[in-house]
mmCIF file of C-alpha atoms in Angstrom:
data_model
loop_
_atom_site.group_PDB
_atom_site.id
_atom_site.type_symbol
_atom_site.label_atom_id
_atom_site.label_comp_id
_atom_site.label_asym_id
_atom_site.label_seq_id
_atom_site.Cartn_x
_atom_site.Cartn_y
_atom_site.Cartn_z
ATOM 1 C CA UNK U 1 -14.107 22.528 27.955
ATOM 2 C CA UNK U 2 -10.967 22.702 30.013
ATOM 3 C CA UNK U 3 -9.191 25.723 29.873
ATOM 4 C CA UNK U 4 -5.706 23.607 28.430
ATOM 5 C CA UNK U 5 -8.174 22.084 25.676
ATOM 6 C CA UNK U 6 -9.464 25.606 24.460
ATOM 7 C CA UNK U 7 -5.805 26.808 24.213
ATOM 8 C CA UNK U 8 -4.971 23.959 22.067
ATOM 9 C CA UNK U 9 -7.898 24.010 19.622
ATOM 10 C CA UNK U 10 -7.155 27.514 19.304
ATOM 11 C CA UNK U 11 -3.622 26.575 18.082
ATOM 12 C CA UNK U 12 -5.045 24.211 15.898
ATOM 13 C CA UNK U 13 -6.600 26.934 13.757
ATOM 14 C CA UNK U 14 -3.352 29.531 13.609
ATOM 15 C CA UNK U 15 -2.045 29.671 10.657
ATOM 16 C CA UNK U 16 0.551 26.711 10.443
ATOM 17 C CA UNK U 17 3.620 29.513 9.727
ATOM 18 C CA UNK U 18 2.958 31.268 12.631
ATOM 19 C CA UNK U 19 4.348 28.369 14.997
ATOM 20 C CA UNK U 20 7.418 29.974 17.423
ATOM 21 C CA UNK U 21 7.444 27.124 19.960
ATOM 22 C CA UNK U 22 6.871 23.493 20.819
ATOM 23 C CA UNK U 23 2.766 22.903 19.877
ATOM 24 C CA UNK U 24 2.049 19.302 19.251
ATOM 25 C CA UNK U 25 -0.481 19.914 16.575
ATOM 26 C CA UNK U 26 1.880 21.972 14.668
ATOM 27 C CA UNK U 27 5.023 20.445 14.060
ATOM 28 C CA UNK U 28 7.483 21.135 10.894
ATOM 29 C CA UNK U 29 10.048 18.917 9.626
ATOM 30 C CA UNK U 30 12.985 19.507 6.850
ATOM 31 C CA UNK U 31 15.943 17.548 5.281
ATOM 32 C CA UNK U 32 18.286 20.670 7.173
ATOM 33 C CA UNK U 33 16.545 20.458 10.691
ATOM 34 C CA UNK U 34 17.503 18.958 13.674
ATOM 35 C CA UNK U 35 15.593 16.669 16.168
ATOM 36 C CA UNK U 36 16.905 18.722 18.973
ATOM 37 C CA UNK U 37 14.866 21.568 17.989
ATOM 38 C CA UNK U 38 11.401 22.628 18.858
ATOM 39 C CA UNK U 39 9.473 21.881 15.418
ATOM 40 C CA UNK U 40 8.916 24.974 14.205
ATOM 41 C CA UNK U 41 8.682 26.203 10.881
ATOM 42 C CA UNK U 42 12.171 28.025 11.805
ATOM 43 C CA UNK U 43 13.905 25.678 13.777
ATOM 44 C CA UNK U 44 12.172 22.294 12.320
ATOM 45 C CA UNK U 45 12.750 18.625 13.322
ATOM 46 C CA UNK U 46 14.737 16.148 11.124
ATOM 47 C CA UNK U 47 12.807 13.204 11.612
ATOM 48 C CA UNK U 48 9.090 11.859 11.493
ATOM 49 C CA UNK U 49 9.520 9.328 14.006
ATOM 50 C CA UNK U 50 10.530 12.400 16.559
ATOM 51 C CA UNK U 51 7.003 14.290 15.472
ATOM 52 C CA UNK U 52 5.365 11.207 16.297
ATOM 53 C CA UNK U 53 7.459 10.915 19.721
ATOM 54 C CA UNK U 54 6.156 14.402 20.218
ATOM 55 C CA UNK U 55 2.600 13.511 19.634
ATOM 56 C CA UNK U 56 2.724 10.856 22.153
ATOM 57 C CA UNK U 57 3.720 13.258 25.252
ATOM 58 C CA UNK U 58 1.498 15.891 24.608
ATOM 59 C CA UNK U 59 -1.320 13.871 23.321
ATOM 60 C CA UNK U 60 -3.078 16.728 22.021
ATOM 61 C CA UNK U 61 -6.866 17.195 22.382
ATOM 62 C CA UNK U 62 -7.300 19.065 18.330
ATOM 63 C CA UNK U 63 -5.881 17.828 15.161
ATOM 64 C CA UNK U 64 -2.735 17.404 14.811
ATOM 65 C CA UNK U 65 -0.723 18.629 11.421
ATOM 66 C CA UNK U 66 2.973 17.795 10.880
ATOM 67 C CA UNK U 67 4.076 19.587 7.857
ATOM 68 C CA UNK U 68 7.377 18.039 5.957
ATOM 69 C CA UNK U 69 9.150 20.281 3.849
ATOM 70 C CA UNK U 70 9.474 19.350 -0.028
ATOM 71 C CA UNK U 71 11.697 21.387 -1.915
ATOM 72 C CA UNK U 72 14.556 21.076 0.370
ATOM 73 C CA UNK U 73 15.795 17.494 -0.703
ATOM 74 C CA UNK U 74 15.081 13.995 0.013
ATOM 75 C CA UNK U 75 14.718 12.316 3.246
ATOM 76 C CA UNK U 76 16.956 9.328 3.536
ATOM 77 C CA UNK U 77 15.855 6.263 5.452
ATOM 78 C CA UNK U 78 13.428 7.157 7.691
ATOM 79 C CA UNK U 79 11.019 4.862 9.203
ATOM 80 C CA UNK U 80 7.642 5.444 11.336
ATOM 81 C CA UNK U 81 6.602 2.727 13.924
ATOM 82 C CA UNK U 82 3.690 4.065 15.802
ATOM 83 C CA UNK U 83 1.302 2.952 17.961
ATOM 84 C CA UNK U 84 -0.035 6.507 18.405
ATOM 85 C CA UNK U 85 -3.542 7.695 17.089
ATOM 86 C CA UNK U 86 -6.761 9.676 18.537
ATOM 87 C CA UNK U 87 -10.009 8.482 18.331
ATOM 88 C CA UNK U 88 -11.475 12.205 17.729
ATOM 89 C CA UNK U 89 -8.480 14.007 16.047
ATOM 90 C CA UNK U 90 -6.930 13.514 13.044
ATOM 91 C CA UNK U 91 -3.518 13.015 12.472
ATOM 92 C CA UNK U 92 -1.916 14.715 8.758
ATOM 93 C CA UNK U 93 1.696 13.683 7.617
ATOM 94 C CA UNK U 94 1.769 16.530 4.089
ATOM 95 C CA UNK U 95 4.056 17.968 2.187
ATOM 96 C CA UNK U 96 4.871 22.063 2.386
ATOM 97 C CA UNK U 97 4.163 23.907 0.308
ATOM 98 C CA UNK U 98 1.965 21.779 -1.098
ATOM 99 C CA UNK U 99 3.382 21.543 -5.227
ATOM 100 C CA UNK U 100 5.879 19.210 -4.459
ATOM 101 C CA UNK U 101 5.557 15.840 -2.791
ATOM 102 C CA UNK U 102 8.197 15.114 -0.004
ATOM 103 C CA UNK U 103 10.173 12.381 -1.093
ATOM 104 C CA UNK U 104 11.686 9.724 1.537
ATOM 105 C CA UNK U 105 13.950 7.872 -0.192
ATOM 106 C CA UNK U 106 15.423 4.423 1.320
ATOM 107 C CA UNK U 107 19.273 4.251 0.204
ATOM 108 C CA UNK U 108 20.525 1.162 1.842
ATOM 109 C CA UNK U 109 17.545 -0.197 4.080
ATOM 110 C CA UNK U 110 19.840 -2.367 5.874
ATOM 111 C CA UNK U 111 17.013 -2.926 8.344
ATOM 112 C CA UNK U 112 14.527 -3.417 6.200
ATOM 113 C CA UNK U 113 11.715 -1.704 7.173
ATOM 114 C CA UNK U 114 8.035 -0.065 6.032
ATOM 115 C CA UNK U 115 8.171 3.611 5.565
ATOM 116 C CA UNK U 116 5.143 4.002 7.909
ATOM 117 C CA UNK U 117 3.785 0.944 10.205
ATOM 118 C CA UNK U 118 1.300 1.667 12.578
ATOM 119 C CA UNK U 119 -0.341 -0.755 14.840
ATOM 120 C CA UNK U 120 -3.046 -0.205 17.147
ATOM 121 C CA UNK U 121 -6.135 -3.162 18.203
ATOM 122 C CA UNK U 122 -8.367 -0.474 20.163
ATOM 123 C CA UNK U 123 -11.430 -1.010 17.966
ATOM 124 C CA UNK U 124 -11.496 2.414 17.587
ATOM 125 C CA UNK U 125 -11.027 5.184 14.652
ATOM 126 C CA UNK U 126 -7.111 6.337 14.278
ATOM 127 C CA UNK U 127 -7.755 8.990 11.749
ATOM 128 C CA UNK U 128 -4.656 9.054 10.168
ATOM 129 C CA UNK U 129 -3.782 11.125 7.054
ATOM 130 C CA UNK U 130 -0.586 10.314 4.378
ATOM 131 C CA UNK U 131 -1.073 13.001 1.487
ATOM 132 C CA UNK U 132 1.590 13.918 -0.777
ATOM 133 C CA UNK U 133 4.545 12.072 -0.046
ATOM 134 C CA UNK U 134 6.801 10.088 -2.225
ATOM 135 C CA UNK U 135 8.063 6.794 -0.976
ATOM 136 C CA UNK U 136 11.017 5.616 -2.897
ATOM 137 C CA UNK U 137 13.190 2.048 -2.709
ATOM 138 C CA UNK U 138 11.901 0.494 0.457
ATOM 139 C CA UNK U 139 12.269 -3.061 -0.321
ATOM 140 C CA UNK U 140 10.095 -4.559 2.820
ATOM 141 C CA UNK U 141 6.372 -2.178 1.351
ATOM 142 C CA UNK U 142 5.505 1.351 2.416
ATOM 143 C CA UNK U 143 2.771 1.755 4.619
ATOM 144 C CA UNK U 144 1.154 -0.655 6.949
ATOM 145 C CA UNK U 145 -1.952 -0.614 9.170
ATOM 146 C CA UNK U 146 -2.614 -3.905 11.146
ATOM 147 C CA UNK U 147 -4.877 -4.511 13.888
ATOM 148 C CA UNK U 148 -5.213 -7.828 15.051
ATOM 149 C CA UNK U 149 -5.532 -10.627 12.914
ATOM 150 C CA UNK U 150 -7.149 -12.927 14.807
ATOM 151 C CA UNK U 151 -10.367 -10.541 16.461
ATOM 152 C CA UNK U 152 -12.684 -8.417 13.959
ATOM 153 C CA UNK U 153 -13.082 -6.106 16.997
ATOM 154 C CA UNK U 154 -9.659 -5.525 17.417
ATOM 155 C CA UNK U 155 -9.167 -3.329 14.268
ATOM 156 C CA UNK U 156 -8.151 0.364 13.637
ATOM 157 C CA UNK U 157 -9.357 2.301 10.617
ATOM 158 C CA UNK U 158 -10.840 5.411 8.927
ATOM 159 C CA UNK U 159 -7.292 6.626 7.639
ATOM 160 C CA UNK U 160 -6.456 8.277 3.999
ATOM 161 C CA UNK U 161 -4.057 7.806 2.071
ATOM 162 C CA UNK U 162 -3.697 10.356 -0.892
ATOM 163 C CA UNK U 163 -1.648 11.757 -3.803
ATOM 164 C CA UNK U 164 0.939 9.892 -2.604
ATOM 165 C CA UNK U 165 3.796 8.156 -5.249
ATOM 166 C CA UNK U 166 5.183 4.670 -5.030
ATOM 167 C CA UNK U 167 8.210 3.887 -6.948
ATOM 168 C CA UNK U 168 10.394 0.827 -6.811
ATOM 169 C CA UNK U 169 9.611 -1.212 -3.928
ATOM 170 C CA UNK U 170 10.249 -4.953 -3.197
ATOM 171 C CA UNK U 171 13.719 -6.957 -3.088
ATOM 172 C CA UNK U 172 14.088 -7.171 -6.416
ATOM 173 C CA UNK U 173 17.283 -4.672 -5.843
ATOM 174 C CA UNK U 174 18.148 -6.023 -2.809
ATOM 175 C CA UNK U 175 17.327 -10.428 -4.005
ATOM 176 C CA UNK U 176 19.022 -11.609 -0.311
ATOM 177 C CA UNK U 177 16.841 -9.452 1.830
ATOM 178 C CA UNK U 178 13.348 -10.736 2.720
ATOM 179 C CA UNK U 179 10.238 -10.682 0.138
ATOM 180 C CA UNK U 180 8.073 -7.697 0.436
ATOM 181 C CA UNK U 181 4.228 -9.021 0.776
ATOM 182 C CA UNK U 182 2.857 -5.475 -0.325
ATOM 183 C CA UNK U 183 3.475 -1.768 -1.407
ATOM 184 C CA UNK U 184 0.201 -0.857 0.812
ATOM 185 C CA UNK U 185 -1.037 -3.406 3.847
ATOM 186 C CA UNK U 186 -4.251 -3.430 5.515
ATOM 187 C CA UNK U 187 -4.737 -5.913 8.463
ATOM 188 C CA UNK U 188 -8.254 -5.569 9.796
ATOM 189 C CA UNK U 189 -7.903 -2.040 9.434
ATOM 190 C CA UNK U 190 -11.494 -0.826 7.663
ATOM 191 C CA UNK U 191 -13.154 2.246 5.913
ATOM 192 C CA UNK U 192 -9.773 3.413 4.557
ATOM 193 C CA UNK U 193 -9.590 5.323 1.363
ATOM 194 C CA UNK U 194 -6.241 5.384 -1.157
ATOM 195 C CA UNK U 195 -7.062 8.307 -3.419
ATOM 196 C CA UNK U 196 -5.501 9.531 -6.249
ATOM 197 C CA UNK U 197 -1.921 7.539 -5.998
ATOM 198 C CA UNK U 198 0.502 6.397 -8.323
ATOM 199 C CA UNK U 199 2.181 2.922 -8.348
ATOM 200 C CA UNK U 200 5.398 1.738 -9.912
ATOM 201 C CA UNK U 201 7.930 -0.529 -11.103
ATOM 202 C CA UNK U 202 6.420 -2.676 -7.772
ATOM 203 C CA UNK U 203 8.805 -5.716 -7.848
ATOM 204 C CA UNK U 204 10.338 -8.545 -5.955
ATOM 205 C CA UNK U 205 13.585 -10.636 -7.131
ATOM 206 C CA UNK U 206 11.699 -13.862 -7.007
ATOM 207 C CA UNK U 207 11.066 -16.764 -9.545
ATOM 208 C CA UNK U 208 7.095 -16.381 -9.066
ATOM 209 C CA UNK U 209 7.080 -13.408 -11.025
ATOM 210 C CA UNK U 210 9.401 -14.740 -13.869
ATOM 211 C CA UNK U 211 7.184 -17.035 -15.255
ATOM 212 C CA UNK U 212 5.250 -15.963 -18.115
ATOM 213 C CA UNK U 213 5.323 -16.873 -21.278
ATOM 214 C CA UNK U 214 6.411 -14.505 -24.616
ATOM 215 C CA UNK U 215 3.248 -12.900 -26.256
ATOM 216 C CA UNK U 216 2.884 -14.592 -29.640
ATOM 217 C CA UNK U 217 2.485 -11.528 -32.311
ATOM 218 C CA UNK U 218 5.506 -9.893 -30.634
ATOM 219 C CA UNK U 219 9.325 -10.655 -31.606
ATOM 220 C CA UNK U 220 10.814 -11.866 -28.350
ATOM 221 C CA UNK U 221 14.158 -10.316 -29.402
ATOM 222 C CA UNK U 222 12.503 -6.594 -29.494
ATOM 223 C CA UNK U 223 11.067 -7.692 -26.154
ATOM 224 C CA UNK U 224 14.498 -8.467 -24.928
ATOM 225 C CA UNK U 225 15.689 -5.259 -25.705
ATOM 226 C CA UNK U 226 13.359 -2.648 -24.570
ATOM 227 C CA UNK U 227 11.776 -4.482 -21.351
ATOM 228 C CA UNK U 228 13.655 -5.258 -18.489
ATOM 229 C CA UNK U 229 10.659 -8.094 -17.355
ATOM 230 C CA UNK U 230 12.039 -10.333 -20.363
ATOM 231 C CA UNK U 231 15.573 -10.368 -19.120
ATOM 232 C CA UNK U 232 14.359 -10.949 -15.619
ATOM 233 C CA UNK U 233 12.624 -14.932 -17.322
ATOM 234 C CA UNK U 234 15.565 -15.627 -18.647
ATOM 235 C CA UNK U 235 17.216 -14.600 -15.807
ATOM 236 C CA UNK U 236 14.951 -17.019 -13.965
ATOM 237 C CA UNK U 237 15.626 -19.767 -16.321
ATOM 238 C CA UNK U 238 19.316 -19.788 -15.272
ATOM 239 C CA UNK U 239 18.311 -19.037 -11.747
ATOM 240 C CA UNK U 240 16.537 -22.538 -11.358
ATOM 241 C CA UNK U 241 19.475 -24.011 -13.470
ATOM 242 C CA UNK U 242 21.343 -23.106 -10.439
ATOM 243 C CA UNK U 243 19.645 -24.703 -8.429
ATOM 244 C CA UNK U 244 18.470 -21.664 -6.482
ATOM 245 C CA UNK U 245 15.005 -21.989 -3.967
ATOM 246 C CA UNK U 246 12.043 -20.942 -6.163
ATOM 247 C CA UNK U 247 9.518 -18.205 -4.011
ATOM 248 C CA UNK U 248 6.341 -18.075 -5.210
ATOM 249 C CA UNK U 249 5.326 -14.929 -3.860
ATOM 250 C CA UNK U 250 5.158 -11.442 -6.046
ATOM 251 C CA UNK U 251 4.132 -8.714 -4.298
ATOM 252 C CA UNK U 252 0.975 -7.342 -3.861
ATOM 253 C CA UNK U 253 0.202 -3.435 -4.394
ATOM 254 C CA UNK U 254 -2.757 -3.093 -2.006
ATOM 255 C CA UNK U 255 -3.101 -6.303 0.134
ATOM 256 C CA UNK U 256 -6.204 -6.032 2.127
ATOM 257 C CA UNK U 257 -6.554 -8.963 5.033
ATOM 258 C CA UNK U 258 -8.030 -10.269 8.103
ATOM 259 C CA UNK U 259 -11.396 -8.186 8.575
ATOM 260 C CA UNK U 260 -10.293 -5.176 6.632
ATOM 261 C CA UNK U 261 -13.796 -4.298 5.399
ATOM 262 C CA UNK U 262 -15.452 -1.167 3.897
ATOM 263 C CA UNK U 263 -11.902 -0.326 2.354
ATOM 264 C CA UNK U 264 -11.825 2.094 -0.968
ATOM 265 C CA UNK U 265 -9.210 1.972 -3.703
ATOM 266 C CA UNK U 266 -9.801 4.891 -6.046
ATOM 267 C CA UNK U 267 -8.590 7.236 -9.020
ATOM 268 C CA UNK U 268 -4.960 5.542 -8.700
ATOM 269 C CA UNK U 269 -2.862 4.908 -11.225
ATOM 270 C CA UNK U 270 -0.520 1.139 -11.274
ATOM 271 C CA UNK U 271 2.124 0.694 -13.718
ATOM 272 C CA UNK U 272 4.499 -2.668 -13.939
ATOM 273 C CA UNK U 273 3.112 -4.216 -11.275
ATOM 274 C CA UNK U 274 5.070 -8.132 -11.185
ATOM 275 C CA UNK U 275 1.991 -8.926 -8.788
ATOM 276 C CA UNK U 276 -1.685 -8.666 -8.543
ATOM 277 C CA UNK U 277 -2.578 -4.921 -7.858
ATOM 278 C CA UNK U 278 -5.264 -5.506 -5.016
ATOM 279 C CA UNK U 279 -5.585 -8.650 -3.297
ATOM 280 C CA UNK U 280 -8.467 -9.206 -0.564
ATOM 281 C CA UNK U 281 -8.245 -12.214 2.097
ATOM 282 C CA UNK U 282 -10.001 -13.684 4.786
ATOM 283 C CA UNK U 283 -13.540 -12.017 5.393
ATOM 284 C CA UNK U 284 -12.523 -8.598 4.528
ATOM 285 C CA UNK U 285 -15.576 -7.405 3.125
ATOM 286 C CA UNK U 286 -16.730 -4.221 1.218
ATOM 287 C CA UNK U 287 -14.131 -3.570 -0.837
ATOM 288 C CA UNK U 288 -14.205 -0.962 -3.687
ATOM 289 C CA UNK U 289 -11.916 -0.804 -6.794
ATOM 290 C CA UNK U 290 -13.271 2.062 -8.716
ATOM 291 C CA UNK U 291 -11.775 4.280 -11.220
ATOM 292 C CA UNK U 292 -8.241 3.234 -11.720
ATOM 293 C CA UNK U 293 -6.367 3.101 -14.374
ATOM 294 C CA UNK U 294 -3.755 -0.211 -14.644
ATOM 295 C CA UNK U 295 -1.113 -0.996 -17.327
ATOM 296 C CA UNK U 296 1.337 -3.530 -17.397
ATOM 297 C CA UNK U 297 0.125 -5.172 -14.331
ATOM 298 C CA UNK U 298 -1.465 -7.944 -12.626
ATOM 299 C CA UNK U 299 -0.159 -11.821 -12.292
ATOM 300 C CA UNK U 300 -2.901 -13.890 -11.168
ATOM 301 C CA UNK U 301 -4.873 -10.736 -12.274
ATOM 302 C CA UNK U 302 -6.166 -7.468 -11.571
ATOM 303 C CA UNK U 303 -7.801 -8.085 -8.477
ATOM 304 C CA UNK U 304 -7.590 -11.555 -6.813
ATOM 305 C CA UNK U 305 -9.585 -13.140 -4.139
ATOM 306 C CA UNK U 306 -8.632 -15.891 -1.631
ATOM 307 C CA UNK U 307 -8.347 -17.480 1.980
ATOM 308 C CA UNK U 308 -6.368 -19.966 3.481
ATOM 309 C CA UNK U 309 -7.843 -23.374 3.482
ATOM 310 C CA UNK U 310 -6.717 -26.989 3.348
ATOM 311 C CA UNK U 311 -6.460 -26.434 -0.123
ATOM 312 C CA UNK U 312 -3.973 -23.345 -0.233
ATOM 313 C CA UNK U 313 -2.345 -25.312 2.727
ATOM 314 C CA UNK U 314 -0.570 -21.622 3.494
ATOM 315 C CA UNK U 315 -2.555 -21.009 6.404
ATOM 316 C CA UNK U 316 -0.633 -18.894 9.605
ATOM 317 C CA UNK U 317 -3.946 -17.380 11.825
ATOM 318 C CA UNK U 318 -5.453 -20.154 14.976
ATOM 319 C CA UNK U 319 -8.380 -18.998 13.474
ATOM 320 C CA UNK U 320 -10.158 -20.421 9.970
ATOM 321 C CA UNK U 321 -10.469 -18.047 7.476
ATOM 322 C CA UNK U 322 -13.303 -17.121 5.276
ATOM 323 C CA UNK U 323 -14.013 -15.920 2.163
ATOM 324 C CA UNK U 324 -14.932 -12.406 1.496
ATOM 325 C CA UNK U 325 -17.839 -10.877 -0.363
ATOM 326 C CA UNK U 326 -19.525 -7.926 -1.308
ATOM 327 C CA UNK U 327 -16.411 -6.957 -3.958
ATOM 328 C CA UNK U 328 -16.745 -4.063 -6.471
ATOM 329 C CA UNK U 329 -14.838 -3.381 -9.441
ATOM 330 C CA UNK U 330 -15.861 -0.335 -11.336
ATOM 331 C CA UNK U 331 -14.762 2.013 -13.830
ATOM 332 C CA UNK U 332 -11.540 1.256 -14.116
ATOM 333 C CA UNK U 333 -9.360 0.846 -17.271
ATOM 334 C CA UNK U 334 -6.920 -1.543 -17.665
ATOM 335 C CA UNK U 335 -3.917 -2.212 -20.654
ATOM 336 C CA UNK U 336 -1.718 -5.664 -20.276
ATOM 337 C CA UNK U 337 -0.353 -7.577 -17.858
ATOM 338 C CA UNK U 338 2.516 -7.488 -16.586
ATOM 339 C CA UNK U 339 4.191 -9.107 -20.051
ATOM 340 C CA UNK U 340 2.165 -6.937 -21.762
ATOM 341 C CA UNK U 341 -0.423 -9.452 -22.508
ATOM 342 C CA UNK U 342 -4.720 -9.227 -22.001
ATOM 343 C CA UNK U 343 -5.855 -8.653 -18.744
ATOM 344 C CA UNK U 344 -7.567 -11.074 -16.671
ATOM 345 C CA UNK U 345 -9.669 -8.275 -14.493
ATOM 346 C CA UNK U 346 -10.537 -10.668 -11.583
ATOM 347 C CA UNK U 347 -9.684 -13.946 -10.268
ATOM 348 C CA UNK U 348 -10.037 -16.182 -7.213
ATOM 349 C CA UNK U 349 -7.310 -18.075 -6.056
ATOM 350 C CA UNK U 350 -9.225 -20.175 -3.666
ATOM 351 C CA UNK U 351 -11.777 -21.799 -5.966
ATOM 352 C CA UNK U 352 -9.965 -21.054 -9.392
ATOM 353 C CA UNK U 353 -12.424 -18.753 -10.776
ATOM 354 C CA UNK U 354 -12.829 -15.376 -12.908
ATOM 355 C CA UNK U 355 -15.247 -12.976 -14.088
ATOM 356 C CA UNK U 356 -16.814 -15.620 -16.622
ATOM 357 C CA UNK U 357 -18.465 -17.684 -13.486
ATOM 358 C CA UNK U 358 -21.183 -15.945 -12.655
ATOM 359 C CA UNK U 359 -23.176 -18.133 -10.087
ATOM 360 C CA UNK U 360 -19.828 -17.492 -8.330
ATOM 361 C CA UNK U 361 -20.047 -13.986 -8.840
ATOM 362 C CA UNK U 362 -23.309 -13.818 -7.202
ATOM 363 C CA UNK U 363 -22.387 -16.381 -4.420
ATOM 364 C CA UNK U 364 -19.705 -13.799 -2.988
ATOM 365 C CA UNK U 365 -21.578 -10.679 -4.473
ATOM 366 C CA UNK U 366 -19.031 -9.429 -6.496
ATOM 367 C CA UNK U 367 -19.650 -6.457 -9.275
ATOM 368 C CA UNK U 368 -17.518 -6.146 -11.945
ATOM 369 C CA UNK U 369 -18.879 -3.061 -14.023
ATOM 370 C CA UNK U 370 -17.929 -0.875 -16.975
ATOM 371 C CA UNK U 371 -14.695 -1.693 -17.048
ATOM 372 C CA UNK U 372 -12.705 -1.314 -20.119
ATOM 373 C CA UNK U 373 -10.005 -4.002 -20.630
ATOM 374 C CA UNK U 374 -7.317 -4.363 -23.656
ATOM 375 C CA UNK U 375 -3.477 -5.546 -24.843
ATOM 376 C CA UNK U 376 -0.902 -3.555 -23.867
ATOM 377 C CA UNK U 377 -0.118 -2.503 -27.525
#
């Protein structure tokens, strides 16, 4: 061991408070700092994207901790585009002290950006950790981790996301900036885990999540007044009076694509969802939805299936896509969809099936077990 790597692990395991200068796997950030300053806990940064400019000089050879500070008030339209990762080290974005989540809170977006986006096509682990943070109004998603689409060796993976909180995202505050595909995106990016988060009001301001029809044993007119979804179809109903494009497209919580196998959603929570809550495309195999609970969401339902084809006709890659397999769907508990209706648990968009098809089932092994399913009311 070199003697600049034996200095640094040992900084790794100070305690975090006792930072007084510039160490790159120690940084602190707060609402009242400055990026000028050293990131210490006394004279923290401002930004994330400057802790992850710091990263990439010093490269450090230990695990790497930036700590944001949560009771010190919001964090206003920041935005992380990294390319940075270790293959051996871990890199931890968490709130301090550790009670309150740090909430980044987008109050224009003019630019229209992910919170976090982080791209890297090394085939190798990036070990990246999101836990307790609050992500608030981005209209174009949250987080993002793409390798590339087109090579299942070009991927990135082994990252957690966890007790993190999702509130408002998509255009549906913002109807003339561009549709947001997903809260949560995972482009041949494998064996990630999203523990223990919460979802919602998930929306875009598009006609593909208007149309539903009114539940029968319910009195619209109560509906009208006491859900906002209800104004938003007949909202719709003038909107193609007008003459306005229709965009089938509502978001997608977790949208899982391209080779992103060996992924885990679990213990989350999803409320008002105007989209399917996990969606899994193109040969992205492995996938675990286990121990959820979901209410008021889902449009195609719970968890949908599909690849491009001839058939879909929506097909962007040079390469053909596949079909994925090897599915689970356990334990979860699910109340409505997203108008309050029963839930349709799983359903494939490709070949227009659902959980009661089961040579189909067993063609893509998919396990749908103990799951308990019911209305809204």
């Amino acid at each position: 061991m070199s003697t600049r790597t034996a200095i640094l692990v040992m900084i790794g395991i100070v305690v975090m408070g006792s930072c007084e200068k510039t160490d790159p796997t120690c940084i602190y950030i707060s609402p009242l700092g400055n990026d000028g300053n050293a990131g210490t806990k006394k004279n923290p940064l401002k930004s994330v994207q400057k802790a992850q400019e710091i990263l990439l000089e010093y490269n450090p050879e230990a695990d790497a901790i930036i700590k944001i500070a949560s009771a010190k008030g919001c964090y206003a339209d920041q935005y992380i585009e990294s390319t940075y990762s270790n293959p051996t080290y871990s890199i931890t974005f968490e709130s301090e002290p550790r009670e309150y989540n740090a909430v980044f809170v987008s109050e224009g977006d003019s630019i229209a950006k992910r919170f976090f986006a982080f791209r890297s096509e090394r085939g190798l682990r990036s070990n990246i950790i999101l836990k307790r943070l609050t992500i608030k109004n981005y209209i174009s998603g949250a987080i993002l981790f793409a390798g590339d689409r087109e090579s299942r060796n070009r991927w990135n993976g082994y990252n957690l996301v966890e007790d993190c909180i999702f509130e408002n995202i998509g255009n549906r505050s913002a109807p003339d900036k561009p549709l947001a595909y997903s809260v949560i995106g995972l482009t041949n990016s494998r064996n990630n885990t999203i523990r223990n988060c919460r979802f919602v009001n998930i929306s875009n301001f598009t006609i593909g999540t208007f149309l539903q029809k009114y539940p029968d044993t319910i009195d619209p007119s109560e509906l009208q007044n006491n859900f906002p979804n209800i104004a938003e179809y007949n909202c719709s109903r003038k909107l193609v009076t007008n003459g306005e494009k229709q965009r089938y497209m509502p978001i997608i919580a977790i949208y899982i694509a391209h080779f992103g196998d060996s992924n885990i959603v679990d213990g989350c929570y999803f409320s008002k969802i105007k989209g399917d809550v996990l969606r899994v495309r193109d040969s992205s195999n492995y996938i675990q939805f286990i121990d959820n609970y979901v209410e008021i969401s889902g449009w195609n339902g719970i968890v949908t299936t599909w690849y491009c084809s001839p058939f879909t006709q929506q097909c962007t890659k040079k390469n053909r896509e596949k079909p994925s397999k090897g599915l689970l769907i356990a334990n979860n508990t699910i109340k409505g969809n997203w108008l309050y209706g029963y839930p349709t648990i799983y359903y494939d968009i490709q070949y227009q099936r659902s959980i009661n098809d089961i040579d189909h089932l067993k063609m893509f092994e998919i396990d749908i077990s103990n799951n308990v399913l019911s209305q809204y009311y």
